[in-house]
Amino acid sequence: MDAHVSQFYEWLPWTNQDLANVPKGLEERKKWLLAATEKRSSITPEIKLTVEKWYGKEQSEKIKFVEVFEITEYGKQPSPEEIRRLFPMLPQVN
């Protein structure tokens, strides 16, 4: 994320009205970004259940940050097989 300067240190802080709080130094920026990521991407108990479903209990214990996608209740409800096709990075869990 640190390599995407315009997204994480300019655009997103600007849209969140937080641009004045972005540090100037490289190391300070990385610390600031980690803190922001932890706040925004922490795993709640509800999310933990979903992570365990898709990654298995053992692997889910190693995951520290997530980006959550919600399937709308108004659209097509994809099957687990369709979700694996749409997100091929998901491991095959028995």
N, CA, C and O atoms as a Tinker XYZ file with bonds, in Angstrom:
   376  protein
     1  N      0.814000   -1.186000    0.000000    73     2
     2  CA     0.000000    0.000000    0.000000    64     1     3
     3  C      0.862000    1.256000    0.000000    63     2     4     5
     4  O      0.518000    2.266000   -0.614000    81     3
     5  N      1.981000    1.172000    0.697000    73     3     6
     6  CA     2.882000    2.315000    0.774000    64     5     7
     7  C      3.375000    2.752000   -0.607000    63     6     8     9
     8  O      3.649000    3.933000   -0.820000    81     7
     9  N      3.487000    1.818000   -1.537000    73     7    10
    10  CA     3.957000    2.134000   -2.885000    64     9    11
    11  C      2.919000    2.921000   -3.686000    63    10    12    13
    12  O      3.255000    3.529000   -4.702000    81    11
    13  N      1.683000    2.914000   -3.246000    73    11    14
    14  CA     0.604000    3.618000   -3.946000    64    13    15
    15  C      0.397000    4.995000   -3.294000    63    14    16    17
    16  O     -0.637000    5.265000   -2.684000    81    15
    17  N      1.384000    5.827000   -3.440000    73    15    18
    18  CA     1.435000    7.132000   -2.766000    64    17    19
    19  C      0.189000    7.963000   -3.037000    63    18    20    21
    20  O     -0.433000    8.472000   -2.104000    81    19
    21  N     -0.179000    8.103000   -4.297000    73    19    22
    22  CA    -1.304000    8.983000   -4.616000    64    21    23
    23  C     -2.622000    8.469000   -4.051000    63    22    24    25
    24  O     -3.515000    9.260000   -3.748000    81    23
    25  N     -2.752000    7.167000   -3.908000    73    23    26
    26  CA    -3.998000    6.620000   -3.368000    64    25    27
    27  C     -4.060000    6.722000   -1.852000    63    26    28    29
    28  O     -5.044000    7.212000   -1.298000    81    27
    29  N     -2.991000    6.251000   -1.169000    73    27    30
    30  CA    -3.056000    6.119000    0.279000    64    29    31
    31  C     -2.578000    7.337000    1.061000    63    30    32    33
    32  O     -2.941000    7.494000    2.226000    81    31
    33  N     -1.782000    8.194000    0.454000    73    31    34
    34  CA    -1.292000    9.376000    1.166000    64    33    35
    35  C     -1.872000   10.680000    0.631000    63    34    36    37
    36  O     -1.675000   11.740000    1.225000    81    35
    37  N     -2.587000   10.605000   -0.490000    73    35    38
    38  CA    -3.158000   11.828000   -1.071000    64    37    39
    39  C     -4.674000   11.706000   -1.243000    63    38    40    41
    40  O     -5.436000   12.389000   -0.560000    81    39
    41  N     -5.102000   10.845000   -2.144000    73    39    42
    42  CA    -6.521000   10.773000   -2.490000    64    41    43
    43  C     -7.411000   10.350000   -1.318000    63    42    44    45
    44  O     -8.336000   11.077000   -0.956000    81    43
    45  N     -7.144000    9.184000   -0.721000    73    43    46
    46  CA    -8.013000    8.713000    0.361000    64    45    47
    47  C     -8.014000    9.654000    1.565000    63    46    48    49
    48  O     -9.084000    9.938000    2.103000    81    47
    49  N     -6.856000   10.148000    2.008000    73    47    50
    50  CA    -6.917000   11.125000    3.104000    64    49    51
    51  C     -7.692000   12.394000    2.718000    63    50    52    53
    52  O     -8.382000   12.978000    3.554000    81    51
    53  N     -7.576000   12.816000    1.460000    73    51    54
    54  CA    -8.324000   13.990000    1.015000    64    53    55
    55  C     -9.823000   13.724000    1.076000    63    54    56    57
    56  O    -10.588000   14.565000    1.548000    81    55
    57  N    -10.252000   12.532000    0.591000    73    55    58
    58  CA   -11.690000   12.223000    0.614000    64    57    59
    59  C    -12.213000   12.067000    2.035000    63    58    60    61
    60  O    -13.395000   12.299000    2.288000    81    59
    61  N    -11.341000   11.673000    2.970000    73    59    62
    62  CA   -11.737000   11.517000    4.380000    64    61    63
    63  C    -11.487000   12.784000    5.198000    63    62    64    65
    64  O    -11.632000   12.773000    6.421000    81    63
    65  N    -11.115000   13.865000    4.531000    73    63    66
    66  CA   -10.794000   15.139000    5.179000    64    65    67
    67  C     -9.729000   14.942000    6.258000    63    66    68    69
    68  O     -9.821000   15.509000    7.347000    81    67
    69  N     -8.711000   14.126000    5.938000    73    67    70
    70  CA    -7.647000   13.789000    6.879000    64    69    71
    71  C     -6.268000   14.103000    6.305000    63    70    72    73
    72  O     -5.256000   13.685000    6.867000    81    71
    73  N     -6.219000   14.821000    5.213000    73    71    74
    74  CA    -4.965000   15.082000    4.509000    64    73    75
    75  C     -3.944000   15.815000    5.387000    63    74    76    77
    76  O     -2.743000   15.578000    5.261000    81    75
    77  N     -4.401000   16.682000    6.256000    73    75    78
    78  CA    -3.494000   17.440000    7.118000    64    77    79
    79  C     -2.766000   16.536000    8.114000    63    78    80    81
    80  O     -1.727000   16.924000    8.649000    81    79
    81  N     -3.293000   15.345000    8.369000    73    79    82
    82  CA    -2.689000   14.437000    9.342000    64    81    83
    83  C     -1.689000   13.454000    8.733000    63    82    84    85
    84  O     -1.072000   12.678000    9.463000    81    83
    85  N     -1.520000   13.475000    7.417000    73    83    86
    86  CA    -0.576000   12.560000    6.766000    64    85    87
    87  C      0.849000   13.058000    7.033000    63    86    88    89
    88  O      1.182000   14.188000    6.676000    81    87
    89  N      1.691000   12.225000    7.658000    73    87    90
    90  CA     3.065000   12.642000    7.934000    64    89    91
    91  C      3.865000   12.851000    6.654000    63    90    92    93
    92  O      3.506000   12.320000    5.603000    81    91
    93  N      4.926000   13.608000    6.736000    73    91    94
    94  CA     5.777000   13.884000    5.577000    64    93    95
    95  C      6.897000   12.848000    5.433000    63    94    96    97
    96  O      7.242000   12.471000    4.313000    81    95
    97  N      7.465000   12.387000    6.539000    73    95    98
    98  CA     8.583000   11.444000    6.490000    64    97    99
    99  C      8.149000   10.038000    6.113000    63    98   100   101
   100  O      7.026000    9.625000    6.401000    81    99
   101  N      9.059000    9.296000    5.458000    73    99   102
   102  CA     8.732000    7.958000    4.972000    64   101   103
   103  C      8.373000    6.997000    6.097000    63   102   104   105
   104  O      7.354000    6.312000    6.013000    81   103
   105  N      9.177000    6.932000    7.134000    73   103   106
   106  CA     8.905000    6.000000    8.234000    64   105   107
   107  C      7.644000    6.384000    8.998000    63   106   108   109
   108  O      6.867000    5.515000    9.394000    81   107
   109  N      7.440000    7.669000    9.204000    73   107   110
   110  CA     6.229000    8.133000    9.884000    64   109   111
   111  C      4.982000    7.803000    9.058000    63   110   112   113
   112  O      3.939000    7.440000    9.602000    81   111
   113  N      5.109000    7.936000    7.736000    73   111   114
   114  CA     3.981000    7.600000    6.850000    64   113   115
   115  C      3.616000    6.123000    6.971000    63   114   116   117
   116  O      2.437000    5.776000    7.038000    81   115
   117  N      4.621000    5.255000    6.999000    73   115   118
   118  CA     4.351000    3.816000    7.107000    64   117   119
   119  C      3.661000    3.492000    8.423000    63   118   120   121
   120  O      2.738000    2.678000    8.448000    81   119
   121  N      4.085000    4.105000    9.505000    73   119   122
   122  CA     3.438000    3.887000   10.806000    64   121   123
   123  C      1.994000    4.392000   10.778000    63   122   124   125
   124  O      1.079000    3.735000   11.276000    81   123
   125  N      1.815000    5.565000   10.189000    73   123   126
   126  CA     0.479000    6.146000   10.083000    64   125   127
   127  C     -0.430000    5.245000    9.243000    63   126   128   129
   128  O     -1.589000    5.022000    9.593000    81   127
   129  N      0.108000    4.727000    8.128000    73   127   130
   130  CA    -0.659000    3.849000    7.251000    64   129   131
   131  C     -1.026000    2.551000    7.959000    63   130   132   133
   132  O     -2.151000    2.071000    7.817000    81   131
   133  N     -0.098000    1.975000    8.717000    73   131   134
   134  CA    -0.387000    0.754000    9.456000    64   133   135
   135  C     -1.501000    0.988000   10.474000    63   134   136   137
   136  O     -2.413000    0.170000   10.598000    81   135
   137  N     -1.429000    2.092000   11.195000    73   135   138
   138  CA    -2.467000    2.408000   12.178000    64   137   139
   139  C     -3.825000    2.582000   11.503000    63   138   140   141
   140  O     -4.839000    2.094000   12.004000    81   139
   141  N     -3.843000    3.271000   10.377000    73   139   142
   142  CA    -5.097000    3.472000    9.643000    64   141   143
   143  C     -5.638000    2.148000    9.117000    63   142   144   145
   144  O     -6.846000    1.914000    9.132000    81   143
   145  N     -4.740000    1.287000    8.652000    73   143   146
   146  CA    -5.146000   -0.021000    8.123000    64   145   147
   147  C     -5.714000   -0.888000    9.229000    63   146   148   149
   148  O     -6.737000   -1.547000    9.042000    81   147
   149  N     -5.068000   -0.894000   10.366000    73   147   150
   150  CA    -5.553000   -1.691000   11.496000    64   149   151
   151  C     -6.955000   -1.262000   11.899000    63   150   152   153
   152  O     -7.812000   -2.100000   12.183000    81   151
   153  N     -7.184000    0.036000   11.922000    73   151   154
   154  CA    -8.499000    0.556000   12.314000    64   153   155
   155  C     -9.573000    0.167000   11.292000    63   154   156   157
   156  O    -10.690000   -0.195000   11.660000    81   155
   157  N     -9.224000    0.246000   10.019000    73   155   158
   158  CA   -10.181000    0.048000    8.933000    64   157   159
   159  C    -10.378000   -1.421000    8.569000    63   158   160   161
   160  O    -11.421000   -1.781000    8.023000    81   159
   161  N     -9.400000   -2.274000    8.860000    73   159   162
   162  CA    -9.422000   -3.644000    8.358000    64   161   163
   163  C     -9.384000   -4.702000    9.447000    63   162   164   165
   164  O     -9.032000   -5.852000    9.183000    81   163
   165  N     -9.739000   -4.329000   10.661000    73   163   166
   166  CA    -9.689000   -5.305000   11.743000    64   165   167
   167  C    -10.779000   -6.363000   11.557000    63   166   168   169
   168  O    -11.799000   -6.120000   10.912000    81   167
   169  N    -10.544000   -7.519000   12.125000    73   167   170
   170  CA   -11.452000   -8.651000   11.956000    64   169   171
   171  C    -12.414000   -8.703000   13.142000    63   170   172   173
   172  O    -12.016000   -8.999000   14.268000    81   171
   173  N    -13.668000   -8.414000   12.873000    73   171   174
   174  CA   -14.712000   -8.494000   13.892000    64   173   175
   175  C    -15.126000   -9.957000   14.056000    63   174   176   177
   176  O    -14.796000  -10.783000   13.205000    81   175
   177  N    -15.841000  -10.295000   15.129000    73   175   178
   178  CA   -16.301000  -11.683000   15.292000    64   177   179
   179  C    -17.145000  -12.182000   14.108000    63   178   180   181
   180  O    -17.037000  -13.343000   13.716000    81   179
   181  N    -17.974000  -11.315000   13.550000    73   179   182
   182  CA   -18.799000  -11.707000   12.398000    64   181   183
   183  C    -17.925000  -12.008000   11.182000    63   182   184   185
   184  O    -18.145000  -12.997000   10.483000    81   183
   185  N    -16.939000  -11.155000   10.936000    73   183   186
   186  CA   -16.037000  -11.355000    9.802000    64   185   187
   187  C    -15.185000  -12.598000   10.013000    63   186   188   189
   188  O    -14.891000  -13.314000    9.056000    81   187
   189  N    -14.783000  -12.865000   11.260000    73   187   190
   190  CA   -13.965000  -14.034000   11.574000    64   189   191
   191  C    -14.649000  -15.325000   11.124000    63   190   192   193
   192  O    -13.993000  -16.227000   10.603000    81   191
   193  N    -15.946000  -15.413000   11.319000    73   191   194
   194  CA   -16.688000  -16.602000   10.880000    64   193   195
   195  C    -16.583000  -16.799000    9.371000    63   194   196   197
   196  O    -16.409000  -17.923000    8.900000    81   195
   197  N    -16.688000  -15.727000    8.626000    73   195   198
   198  CA   -16.593000  -15.808000    7.170000    64   197   199
   199  C    -15.173000  -16.159000    6.728000    63   198   200   201
   200  O    -14.987000  -16.949000    5.803000    81   199
   201  N    -14.177000  -15.575000    7.384000    73   199   202
   202  CA   -12.788000  -15.896000    7.060000    64   201   203
   203  C    -12.518000  -17.377000    7.310000    63   202   204   205
   204  O    -11.861000  -18.034000    6.501000    81   203
   205  N    -13.018000  -17.902000    8.420000    73   203   206
   206  CA   -12.859000  -19.332000    8.725000    64   205   207
   207  C    -13.552000  -20.197000    7.674000    63   206   208   209
   208  O    -13.041000  -21.250000    7.294000    81   207
   209  N    -14.710000  -19.749000    7.211000    73   207   210
   210  CA   -15.444000  -20.510000    6.193000    64   209   211
   211  C    -14.624000  -20.657000    4.921000    63   210   212   213
   212  O    -14.556000  -21.745000    4.348000    81   211
   213  N    -13.992000  -19.558000    4.468000    73   211   214
   214  CA   -13.306000  -19.571000    3.181000    64   213   215
   215  C    -11.846000  -19.990000    3.258000    63   214   216   217
   216  O    -11.290000  -20.468000    2.268000    81   215
   217  N    -11.215000  -19.821000    4.417000    73   215   218
   218  CA    -9.789000  -20.130000    4.539000    64   217   219
   219  C     -9.502000  -21.305000    5.470000    63   218   220   221
   220  O     -8.375000  -21.799000    5.517000    81   219
   221  N    -10.513000  -21.752000    6.209000    73   219   222
   222  CA   -10.295000  -22.810000    7.188000    64   221   223
   223  C     -9.838000  -22.213000    8.500000    63   222   224   225
   224  O     -9.243000  -21.136000    8.526000    81   223
   225  N    -10.113000  -22.908000    9.585000    73   223   226
   226  CA    -9.810000  -22.379000   10.924000    64   225   227
   227  C     -8.316000  -22.151000   11.123000    63   226   228   229
   228  O     -7.920000  -21.104000   11.636000    81   227
   229  N     -7.488000  -23.099000   10.730000    73   227   230
   230  CA    -6.046000  -22.979000   10.956000    64   229   231
   231  C     -5.452000  -21.780000   10.212000    63   230   232   233
   232  O     -4.714000  -20.991000   10.802000    81   231
   233  N     -5.768000  -21.638000    8.924000    73   231   234
   234  CA    -5.242000  -20.516000    8.139000    64   233   235
   235  C     -5.826000  -19.182000    8.591000    63   234   236   237
   236  O     -5.145000  -18.157000    8.546000    81   235
   237  N     -7.081000  -19.192000    9.024000    73   235   238
   238  CA    -7.722000  -17.936000    9.416000    64   237   239
   239  C     -7.045000  -17.317000   10.637000    63   238   240   241
   240  O     -7.107000  -16.102000   10.828000    81   239
   241  N     -6.405000  -18.134000   11.458000    73   239   242
   242  CA    -5.707000  -17.608000   12.635000    64   241   243
   243  C     -4.502000  -16.746000   12.238000    63   242   244   245
   244  O     -4.065000  -15.903000   13.022000    81   243
   245  N     -3.967000  -16.945000   11.042000    73   243   246
   246  CA    -2.788000  -16.204000   10.569000    64   245   247
   247  C     -3.162000  -14.878000    9.911000    63   246   248   249
   248  O     -2.300000  -14.021000    9.720000    81   247
   249  N     -4.423000  -14.700000    9.566000    73   247   250
   250  CA    -4.875000  -13.514000    8.836000    64   249   251
   251  C     -5.092000  -12.358000    9.803000    63   250   252   253
   252  O     -5.816000  -12.495000   10.789000    81   251
   253  N     -4.471000  -11.232000    9.522000    73   251   254
   254  CA    -4.559000  -10.073000   10.408000    64   253   255
   255  C     -5.444000   -8.958000    9.858000    63   254   256   257
   256  O     -6.085000   -8.239000   10.625000    81   255
   257  N     -5.482000   -8.808000    8.527000    73   255   258
   258  CA    -6.276000   -7.752000    7.912000    64   257   259
   259  C     -7.135000   -8.341000    6.807000    63   258   260   261
   260  O     -6.745000   -9.311000    6.159000    81   259
   261  N     -8.298000   -7.758000    6.594000    73   259   262
   262  CA    -9.195000   -8.207000    5.528000    64   261   263
   263  C     -9.812000   -7.001000    4.830000    63   262   264   265
   264  O     -9.920000   -5.911000    5.392000    81   263
   265  N    -10.208000   -7.239000    3.595000    73   263   266
   266  CA   -11.046000   -6.273000    2.886000    64   265   267
   267  C    -12.346000   -7.006000    2.610000    63   266   268   269
   268  O    -12.355000   -8.029000    1.926000    81   267
   269  N    -13.421000   -6.496000    3.130000    73   267   270
   270  CA   -14.706000   -7.186000    3.094000    64   269   271
   271  C    -15.516000   -6.752000    1.880000    63   270   272   273
   272  O    -15.602000   -5.568000    1.558000    81   271
   273  N    -16.105000   -7.738000    1.218000    73   271   274
   274  CA   -17.041000   -7.499000    0.126000    64   273   275
   275  C    -18.383000   -8.060000    0.556000    63   274   276   277
   276  O    -18.465000   -9.185000    1.048000    81   275
   277  N    -19.416000   -7.290000    0.374000    73   275   278
   278  CA   -20.752000   -7.738000    0.763000    64   277   279
   279  C    -21.566000   -8.039000   -0.483000    63   278   280   281
   280  O    -21.616000   -7.244000   -1.421000    81   279
   281  N    -22.196000   -9.195000   -0.475000    73   279   282
   282  CA   -23.087000   -9.564000   -1.576000    64   281   283
   283  C    -24.441000   -8.924000   -1.296000    63   282   284   285
   284  O    -25.046000   -9.156000   -0.249000    81   283
   285  N    -24.901000   -8.131000   -2.228000    73   283   286
   286  CA   -26.156000   -7.418000   -2.018000    64   285   287
   287  C    -27.325000   -8.396000   -1.926000    63   286   288   289
   288  O    -27.374000   -9.401000   -2.635000    81   287
   289  N    -28.234000   -8.087000   -1.061000    73   287   290
   290  CA   -29.417000   -8.940000   -0.901000    64   289   291
   291  C    -30.389000   -8.783000   -2.077000    63   290   292   293
   292  O    -31.313000   -9.583000   -2.223000    81   291
   293  N    -30.187000   -7.763000   -2.910000    73   291   294
   294  CA   -31.109000   -7.491000   -4.007000    64   293   295
   295  C    -30.675000   -8.110000   -5.326000    63   294   296   297
   296  O    -31.446000   -8.127000   -6.285000    81   295
   297  N    -29.479000   -8.608000   -5.384000    73   295   298
   298  CA   -28.966000   -9.188000   -6.621000    64   297   299
   299  C    -28.903000  -10.696000   -6.556000    63   298   300   301
   300  O    -29.441000  -11.322000   -5.643000    81   299
   301  N    -28.242000  -11.261000   -7.532000    73   299   302
   302  CA   -28.054000  -12.700000   -7.603000    64   301   303
   303  C    -27.231000  -13.165000   -6.413000    63   302   304   305
   304  O    -26.255000  -12.514000   -6.039000    81   303
   305  N    -27.607000  -14.258000   -5.830000    73   303   306
   306  CA   -26.871000  -14.844000   -4.719000    64   305   307
   307  C    -25.974000  -15.943000   -5.267000    63   306   308   309
   308  O    -26.456000  -17.035000   -5.568000    81   307
   309  N    -24.682000  -15.678000   -5.404000    73   307   310
   310  CA   -23.794000  -16.665000   -6.011000    64   309   311
   311  C    -23.590000  -17.882000   -5.104000    63   310   312   313
   312  O    -23.600000  -17.774000   -3.878000    81   311
   313  N    -23.411000  -19.004000   -5.722000    73   311   314
   314  CA   -23.117000  -20.233000   -4.993000    64   313   315
   315  C    -21.662000  -20.191000   -4.532000    63   314   316   317
   316  O    -20.893000  -19.360000   -5.016000    81   315
   317  N    -21.266000  -21.070000   -3.605000    73   315   318
   318  CA   -19.854000  -21.139000   -3.216000    64   317   319
   319  C    -18.927000  -21.381000   -4.411000    63   318   320   321
   320  O    -17.820000  -20.844000   -4.456000    81   319
   321  N    -19.370000  -22.178000   -5.364000    73   319   322
   322  CA   -18.557000  -22.438000   -6.557000    64   321   323
   323  C    -18.368000  -21.161000   -7.380000    63   322   324   325
   324  O    -17.278000  -20.908000   -7.892000    81   323
   325  N    -19.422000  -20.361000   -7.506000    73   323   326
   326  CA   -19.314000  -19.096000   -8.245000    64   325   327
   327  C    -18.401000  -18.104000   -7.520000    63   326   328   329
   328  O    -17.644000  -17.369000   -8.154000    81   327
   329  N    -18.478000  -18.091000   -6.208000    73   327   330
   330  CA   -17.607000  -17.204000   -5.439000    64   329   331
   331  C    -16.154000  -17.600000   -5.644000    63   330   332   333
   332  O    -15.297000  -16.729000   -5.791000    81   331
   333  N    -15.862000  -18.884000   -5.657000    73   331   334
   334  CA   -14.487000  -19.345000   -5.895000    64   333   335
   335  C    -14.024000  -18.995000   -7.310000    63   334   336   337
   336  O    -12.840000  -18.737000   -7.530000    81   335
   337  N    -14.948000  -18.985000   -8.262000    73   335   338
   338  CA   -14.593000  -18.589000   -9.626000    64   337   339
   339  C    -14.311000  -17.092000   -9.683000    63   338   340   341
   340  O    -13.380000  -16.663000  -10.365000    81   339
   341  N    -15.103000  -16.298000   -8.977000    73   339   342
   342  CA   -14.924000  -14.850000   -8.962000    64   341   343
   343  C    -13.693000  -14.426000   -8.160000    63   342   344   345
   344  O    -13.076000  -13.401000   -8.453000    81   343
   345  N    -13.340000  -15.221000   -7.148000    73   343   346
   346  CA   -12.199000  -14.930000   -6.280000    64   345   347
   347  C    -11.270000  -16.143000   -6.271000    63   346   348   349
   348  O    -11.211000  -16.879000   -5.287000    81   347
   349  N    -10.547000  -16.344000   -7.369000    73   347   350
   350  CA    -9.718000  -17.553000   -7.496000    64   349   351
   351  C     -8.572000  -17.621000   -6.498000    63   350   352   353
   352  O     -7.935000  -18.666000   -6.365000    81   351
   353  N     -8.297000  -16.522000   -5.792000    73   351   354
   354  CA    -7.227000  -16.539000   -4.802000    64   353   355
   355  C     -7.631000  -17.269000   -3.524000    63   354   356   357
   356  O     -6.779000  -17.572000   -2.689000    81   355
   357  N     -8.925000  -17.553000   -3.365000    73   355   358
   358  CA    -9.365000  -18.297000   -2.194000    64   357   359
   359  C     -8.828000  -19.715000   -2.250000    63   358   360   361
   360  O     -8.901000  -20.361000   -3.295000    81   359
   361  N     -8.289000  -20.211000   -1.142000    73   359   362
   362  CA    -7.757000  -21.573000   -1.163000    64   361   363
   363  C     -8.870000  -22.592000   -1.190000    63   362   364   365
   364  O    -10.003000  -22.303000   -0.803000    81   363
   365  N     -8.547000  -23.769000   -1.641000    73   363   366
   366  CA    -9.497000  -24.883000   -1.613000    64   365   367
   367  C     -9.444000  -25.503000   -0.223000    63   366   368   369
   368  O     -8.444000  -26.117000    0.148000    81   367
   369  N    -10.512000  -25.344000    0.543000    73   367   370
   370  CA   -10.575000  -25.845000    1.919000    64   369   371
   371  C    -11.484000  -27.058000    1.932000    63   370   372   373
   372  O    -12.585000  -27.036000    1.381000    81   371
   373  N    -11.012000  -28.106000    2.561000    73   371   374
   374  CA   -11.829000  -29.335000    2.666000    64   373   375
   375  C    -12.734000  -29.258000    3.857000    63   374   376
   376  O    -13.495000  -30.190000    4.115000    81   375
